[in-house]
């Protein structure tokens, strides 16, 4: 229960004195879209899994194999995917969305919709929900996802291990 109210940073500070060790163990909080100072200590279980159970396992053939597998399964179920389409409006029946309208005024009807867009912006711009107005969104505290860079290189770099992190001496300011 204390891990629910204590921050990730407070938890690692209880066990380590070294600033470097605390910073390294706290990196997982950034991948959760927050900082170690506002992420609950409960997520320290991820670090535990990484250290005690030999880390996380990589997908054979790369992460895109997951996408390829999902697409293959969707094909088997005759699920259609439409790419390069922007939604500008919608129709609904009560609380249920019945169709979306795209940039060419084409009406898309389905039983289930999966939207690949920022949820808050979509609710604001397309669904026009007042609780997601631009003014309200601008006041929100947003995650650090834009600062995470995934770099794919088609050759080996022997001087770098995979999952490299580069930290300066301003961890708290960076966070």
PDB file of C-alpha atoms in Angstrom:
ATOM      1  CA  UNK A   1       0.000   0.000   0.000  1.00  0.00           C
ATOM      2  CA  UNK A   2       2.762   2.565   0.699  1.00  0.00           C
ATOM      3  CA  UNK A   3       3.955   2.109  -2.889  1.00  0.00           C
ATOM      4  CA  UNK A   4       0.638   3.581  -4.018  1.00  0.00           C
ATOM      5  CA  UNK A   5       1.311   6.948  -2.350  1.00  0.00           C
ATOM      6  CA  UNK A   6       5.105   7.131  -2.410  1.00  0.00           C
ATOM      7  CA  UNK A   7       6.793   8.384  -5.590  1.00  0.00           C
ATOM      8  CA  UNK A   8       9.093   6.226  -7.678  1.00  0.00           C
ATOM      9  CA  UNK A   9      11.987   8.533  -6.768  1.00  0.00           C
ATOM     10  CA  UNK A  10      11.221   8.279  -3.049  1.00  0.00           C
ATOM     11  CA  UNK A  11      11.168   4.492  -3.350  1.00  0.00           C
ATOM     12  CA  UNK A  12      14.572   4.176  -5.017  1.00  0.00           C
ATOM     13  CA  UNK A  13      15.956   6.762  -2.583  1.00  0.00           C
ATOM     14  CA  UNK A  14      14.956   4.482   0.283  1.00  0.00           C
ATOM     15  CA  UNK A  15      17.287   1.777  -1.077  1.00  0.00           C
ATOM     16  CA  UNK A  16      20.149   3.627  -2.797  1.00  0.00           C
ATOM     17  CA  UNK A  17      22.374   6.591  -1.988  1.00  0.00           C
ATOM     18  CA  UNK A  18      24.059   6.875  -5.370  1.00  0.00           C
ATOM     19  CA  UNK A  19      22.519   9.605  -7.534  1.00  0.00           C
ATOM     20  CA  UNK A  20      23.542   7.685 -10.682  1.00  0.00           C
ATOM     21  CA  UNK A  21      21.853   4.455  -9.558  1.00  0.00           C
ATOM     22  CA  UNK A  22      18.670   6.311  -8.608  1.00  0.00           C
ATOM     23  CA  UNK A  23      18.602   8.030 -12.011  1.00  0.00           C
ATOM     24  CA  UNK A  24      19.174   4.815 -13.955  1.00  0.00           C
ATOM     25  CA  UNK A  25      16.527   2.878 -12.029  1.00  0.00           C
ATOM     26  CA  UNK A  26      14.100   5.783 -12.406  1.00  0.00           C
ATOM     27  CA  UNK A  27      14.276   5.880 -16.202  1.00  0.00           C
ATOM     28  CA  UNK A  28      11.311   3.524 -16.444  1.00  0.00           C
ATOM     29  CA  UNK A  29       9.061   6.351 -15.215  1.00  0.00           C
ATOM     30  CA  UNK A  30       9.787   8.346 -18.379  1.00  0.00           C
ATOM     31  CA  UNK A  31       8.567   5.451 -20.520  1.00  0.00           C
ATOM     32  CA  UNK A  32       5.316   5.583 -18.568  1.00  0.00           C
ATOM     33  CA  UNK A  33       4.925   9.179 -19.696  1.00  0.00           C
ATOM     34  CA  UNK A  34       5.751  10.860 -16.403  1.00  0.00           C
ATOM     35  CA  UNK A  35       8.729  11.591 -14.190  1.00  0.00           C
ATOM     36  CA  UNK A  36      10.104   9.573 -11.264  1.00  0.00           C
ATOM     37  CA  UNK A  37       8.943  12.403  -9.022  1.00  0.00           C
ATOM     38  CA  UNK A  38       5.256  12.000  -9.904  1.00  0.00           C
ATOM     39  CA  UNK A  39       5.065   8.299 -10.826  1.00  0.00           C
ATOM     40  CA  UNK A  40       3.761   6.007  -8.056  1.00  0.00           C
ATOM     41  CA  UNK A  41       6.361   3.676  -6.522  1.00  0.00           C
ATOM     42  CA  UNK A  42       4.162   0.744  -7.537  1.00  0.00           C
ATOM     43  CA  UNK A  43       5.830   0.931 -10.956  1.00  0.00           C
ATOM     44  CA  UNK A  44       9.157   0.043  -9.362  1.00  0.00           C
ATOM     45  CA  UNK A  45       7.934  -3.506  -9.957  1.00  0.00           C
ATOM     46  CA  UNK A  46       8.969  -2.962 -13.583  1.00  0.00           C
ATOM     47  CA  UNK A  47      12.556  -2.339 -12.480  1.00  0.00           C
ATOM     48  CA  UNK A  48      12.334  -5.409 -10.277  1.00  0.00           C
ATOM     49  CA  UNK A  49      11.230  -7.499 -13.255  1.00  0.00           C
ATOM     50  CA  UNK A  50      14.083  -6.150 -15.344  1.00  0.00           C
ATOM     51  CA  UNK A  51      16.755  -6.815 -12.704  1.00  0.00           C
ATOM     52  CA  UNK A  52      15.582 -10.043 -11.098  1.00  0.00           C
ATOM     53  CA  UNK A  53      14.004 -11.828 -14.053  1.00  0.00           C
ATOM     54  CA  UNK A  54      16.682 -11.183 -16.675  1.00  0.00           C
ATOM     55  CA  UNK A  55      15.042  -8.128 -18.209  1.00  0.00           C
ATOM     56  CA  UNK A  56      12.370  -7.835 -20.806  1.00  0.00           C
ATOM     57  CA  UNK A  57      12.401 -10.051 -23.831  1.00  0.00           C
ATOM     58  CA  UNK A  58      12.766  -8.677 -27.330  1.00  0.00           C
ATOM     59  CA  UNK A  59      10.614  -9.725 -30.248  1.00  0.00           C
ATOM     60  CA  UNK A  60      12.453 -11.989 -32.676  1.00  0.00           C
ATOM     61  CA  UNK A  61      12.792 -10.076 -35.937  1.00  0.00           C
ATOM     62  CA  UNK A  62      12.084  -6.694 -34.313  1.00  0.00           C
ATOM     63  CA  UNK A  63       9.080  -4.890 -32.861  1.00  0.00           C
ATOM     64  CA  UNK A  64       7.410  -4.498 -36.239  1.00  0.00           C
ATOM     65  CA  UNK A  65       6.802  -8.275 -36.212  1.00  0.00           C
ATOM     66  CA  UNK A  66       4.028  -7.528 -33.683  1.00  0.00           C
ATOM     67  CA  UNK A  67       2.354  -5.178 -36.176  1.00  0.00           C
ATOM     68  CA  UNK A  68       2.751  -7.726 -38.962  1.00  0.00           C
ATOM     69  CA  UNK A  69       1.226 -10.433 -36.764  1.00  0.00           C
ATOM     70  CA  UNK A  70      -1.733  -8.242 -35.827  1.00  0.00           C
ATOM     71  CA  UNK A  71      -2.330  -7.362 -39.480  1.00  0.00           C
ATOM     72  CA  UNK A  72      -2.222 -11.039 -40.433  1.00  0.00           C
ATOM     73  CA  UNK A  73      -4.773 -11.911 -37.738  1.00  0.00           C
ATOM     74  CA  UNK A  74      -7.013  -9.030 -38.802  1.00  0.00           C
ATOM     75  CA  UNK A  75      -6.851 -10.224 -42.403  1.00  0.00           C
ATOM     76  CA  UNK A  76      -8.035 -13.669 -41.271  1.00  0.00           C
ATOM     77  CA  UNK A  77     -11.055 -11.974 -39.661  1.00  0.00           C
ATOM     78  CA  UNK A  78     -11.759  -9.836 -42.754  1.00  0.00           C
ATOM     79  CA  UNK A  79     -11.076  -6.646 -40.810  1.00  0.00           C
ATOM     80  CA  UNK A  80     -10.435  -3.723 -43.130  1.00  0.00           C
ATOM     81  CA  UNK A  81      -7.966  -0.962 -42.319  1.00  0.00           C
ATOM     82  CA  UNK A  82      -8.079   2.412 -44.027  1.00  0.00           C
ATOM     83  CA  UNK A  83      -4.879   4.430 -44.131  1.00  0.00           C
ATOM     84  CA  UNK A  84      -4.164   8.093 -44.937  1.00  0.00           C
ATOM     85  CA  UNK A  85      -7.628   9.288 -43.965  1.00  0.00           C
ATOM     86  CA  UNK A  86      -8.454  12.248 -41.744  1.00  0.00           C
ATOM     87  CA  UNK A  87     -11.722  12.330 -39.858  1.00  0.00           C
ATOM     88  CA  UNK A  88     -13.434  15.704 -39.616  1.00  0.00           C
ATOM     89  CA  UNK A  89     -16.851  14.803 -38.208  1.00  0.00           C
ATOM     90  CA  UNK A  90     -19.150  12.074 -36.960  1.00  0.00           C
ATOM     91  CA  UNK A  91     -22.761  10.965 -36.598  1.00  0.00           C
ATOM     92  CA  UNK A  92     -24.236   9.315 -33.553  1.00  0.00           C
ATOM     93  CA  UNK A  93     -27.390   7.673 -32.297  1.00  0.00           C
ATOM     94  CA  UNK A  94     -27.760   8.537 -28.617  1.00  0.00           C
ATOM     95  CA  UNK A  95     -24.325   7.954 -27.094  1.00  0.00           C
ATOM     96  CA  UNK A  96     -23.160   5.588 -29.849  1.00  0.00           C
ATOM     97  CA  UNK A  97     -21.026   6.813 -32.749  1.00  0.00           C
ATOM     98  CA  UNK A  98     -22.565   5.376 -35.915  1.00  0.00           C
ATOM     99  CA  UNK A  99     -20.279   6.870 -38.556  1.00  0.00           C
ATOM    100  CA  UNK A 100     -17.317   9.106 -39.189  1.00  0.00           C
ATOM    101  CA  UNK A 101     -17.007  11.666 -41.982  1.00  0.00           C
ATOM    102  CA  UNK A 102     -13.591  11.964 -43.637  1.00  0.00           C
ATOM    103  CA  UNK A 103     -11.810  14.883 -45.313  1.00  0.00           C
ATOM    104  CA  UNK A 104     -13.523  14.024 -48.630  1.00  0.00           C
ATOM    105  CA  UNK A 105     -17.009  13.937 -47.027  1.00  0.00           C
ATOM    106  CA  UNK A 106     -17.093  10.141 -47.315  1.00  0.00           C
ATOM    107  CA  UNK A 107     -19.215   8.533 -44.608  1.00  0.00           C
ATOM    108  CA  UNK A 108     -17.645   5.539 -42.816  1.00  0.00           C
ATOM    109  CA  UNK A 109     -20.077   3.247 -40.975  1.00  0.00           C
ATOM    110  CA  UNK A 110     -19.015   0.432 -38.658  1.00  0.00           C
ATOM    111  CA  UNK A 111     -19.968  -1.384 -35.494  1.00  0.00           C
ATOM    112  CA  UNK A 112     -16.568  -0.584 -33.941  1.00  0.00           C
ATOM    113  CA  UNK A 113     -14.114   2.211 -34.716  1.00  0.00           C
ATOM    114  CA  UNK A 114     -10.430   2.331 -33.811  1.00  0.00           C
ATOM    115  CA  UNK A 115      -8.999   5.820 -34.018  1.00  0.00           C
ATOM    116  CA  UNK A 116      -5.238   6.220 -34.352  1.00  0.00           C
ATOM    117  CA  UNK A 117      -5.020   9.805 -33.123  1.00  0.00           C
ATOM    118  CA  UNK A 118      -4.241  11.693 -29.960  1.00  0.00           C
ATOM    119  CA  UNK A 119      -7.348  11.013 -27.880  1.00  0.00           C
ATOM    120  CA  UNK A 120      -7.652  14.455 -26.282  1.00  0.00           C
ATOM    121  CA  UNK A 121      -7.144  16.335 -29.553  1.00  0.00           C
ATOM    122  CA  UNK A 122      -9.607  14.022 -31.349  1.00  0.00           C
ATOM    123  CA  UNK A 123     -12.254  14.607 -28.671  1.00  0.00           C
ATOM    124  CA  UNK A 124     -11.666  18.356 -29.050  1.00  0.00           C
ATOM    125  CA  UNK A 125     -11.327  18.827 -32.813  1.00  0.00           C
ATOM    126  CA  UNK A 126     -13.634  16.116 -34.142  1.00  0.00           C
ATOM    127  CA  UNK A 127     -16.087  15.311 -31.366  1.00  0.00           C
ATOM    128  CA  UNK A 128     -16.112  18.922 -30.112  1.00  0.00           C
ATOM    129  CA  UNK A 129     -16.357  17.954 -26.447  1.00  0.00           C
ATOM    130  CA  UNK A 130     -16.209  21.081 -24.291  1.00  0.00           C
ATOM    131  CA  UNK A 131     -14.199  19.314 -21.587  1.00  0.00           C
ATOM    132  CA  UNK A 132     -11.450  18.882 -24.205  1.00  0.00           C
ATOM    133  CA  UNK A 133     -11.387  22.471 -25.484  1.00  0.00           C
ATOM    134  CA  UNK A 134      -8.068  23.888 -26.615  1.00  0.00           C
ATOM    135  CA  UNK A 135      -8.008  26.255 -23.635  1.00  0.00           C
ATOM    136  CA  UNK A 136      -8.486  23.365 -21.185  1.00  0.00           C
ATOM    137  CA  UNK A 137      -5.963  21.158 -23.003  1.00  0.00           C
ATOM    138  CA  UNK A 138      -3.369  23.937 -22.900  1.00  0.00           C
ATOM    139  CA  UNK A 139      -3.626  23.976 -19.085  1.00  0.00           C
ATOM    140  CA  UNK A 140      -2.966  20.234 -18.763  1.00  0.00           C
ATOM    141  CA  UNK A 141       0.311  18.697 -17.676  1.00  0.00           C
ATOM    142  CA  UNK A 142       1.456  16.558 -20.599  1.00  0.00           C
ATOM    143  CA  UNK A 143       3.764  13.572 -20.698  1.00  0.00           C
ATOM    144  CA  UNK A 144       7.292  13.465 -22.030  1.00  0.00           C
ATOM    145  CA  UNK A 145       6.630  11.158 -24.969  1.00  0.00           C
ATOM    146  CA  UNK A 146       7.844  13.687 -27.576  1.00  0.00           C
ATOM    147  CA  UNK A 147      11.296  13.612 -25.966  1.00  0.00           C
ATOM    148  CA  UNK A 148      11.707   9.872 -26.484  1.00  0.00           C
ATOM    149  CA  UNK A 149      13.499   9.096 -29.727  1.00  0.00           C
ATOM    150  CA  UNK A 150      13.378   5.627 -31.236  1.00  0.00           C
ATOM    151  CA  UNK A 151      16.224   5.326 -33.686  1.00  0.00           C
ATOM    152  CA  UNK A 152      16.386   2.395 -36.087  1.00  0.00           C
ATOM    153  CA  UNK A 153      19.698   1.726 -37.774  1.00  0.00           C
ATOM    154  CA  UNK A 154      20.331  -1.033 -40.305  1.00  0.00           C
ATOM    155  CA  UNK A 155      23.884  -1.792 -39.140  1.00  0.00           C
ATOM    156  CA  UNK A 156      25.657  -2.675 -35.919  1.00  0.00           C
ATOM    157  CA  UNK A 157      27.311  -0.013 -33.800  1.00  0.00           C
ATOM    158  CA  UNK A 158      29.788  -1.963 -31.652  1.00  0.00           C
ATOM    159  CA  UNK A 159      30.516   1.077 -29.486  1.00  0.00           C
ATOM    160  CA  UNK A 160      26.856   1.283 -28.359  1.00  0.00           C
ATOM    161  CA  UNK A 161      24.656  -1.228 -26.628  1.00  0.00           C
ATOM    162  CA  UNK A 162      20.953  -1.328 -27.545  1.00  0.00           C
ATOM    163  CA  UNK A 163      18.664   0.796 -25.386  1.00  0.00           C
ATOM    164  CA  UNK A 164      21.290   3.453 -24.731  1.00  0.00           C
ATOM    165  CA  UNK A 165      20.424   6.384 -22.514  1.00  0.00           C
ATOM    166  CA  UNK A 166      22.325   9.651 -22.429  1.00  0.00           C
ATOM    167  CA  UNK A 167      21.848  11.693 -19.272  1.00  0.00           C
ATOM    168  CA  UNK A 168      23.367  15.027 -18.388  1.00  0.00           C
ATOM    169  CA  UNK A 169      24.040  16.333 -14.905  1.00  0.00           C
ATOM    170  CA  UNK A 170      20.646  18.035 -14.616  1.00  0.00           C
ATOM    171  CA  UNK A 171      18.331  15.060 -14.003  1.00  0.00           C
ATOM    172  CA  UNK A 172      15.692  16.899 -11.959  1.00  0.00           C
ATOM    173  CA  UNK A 173      15.584  19.807 -14.390  1.00  0.00           C
ATOM    174  CA  UNK A 174      15.385  17.385 -17.324  1.00  0.00           C
ATOM    175  CA  UNK A 175      12.551  15.511 -15.625  1.00  0.00           C
TER     176      UNK A 175
END
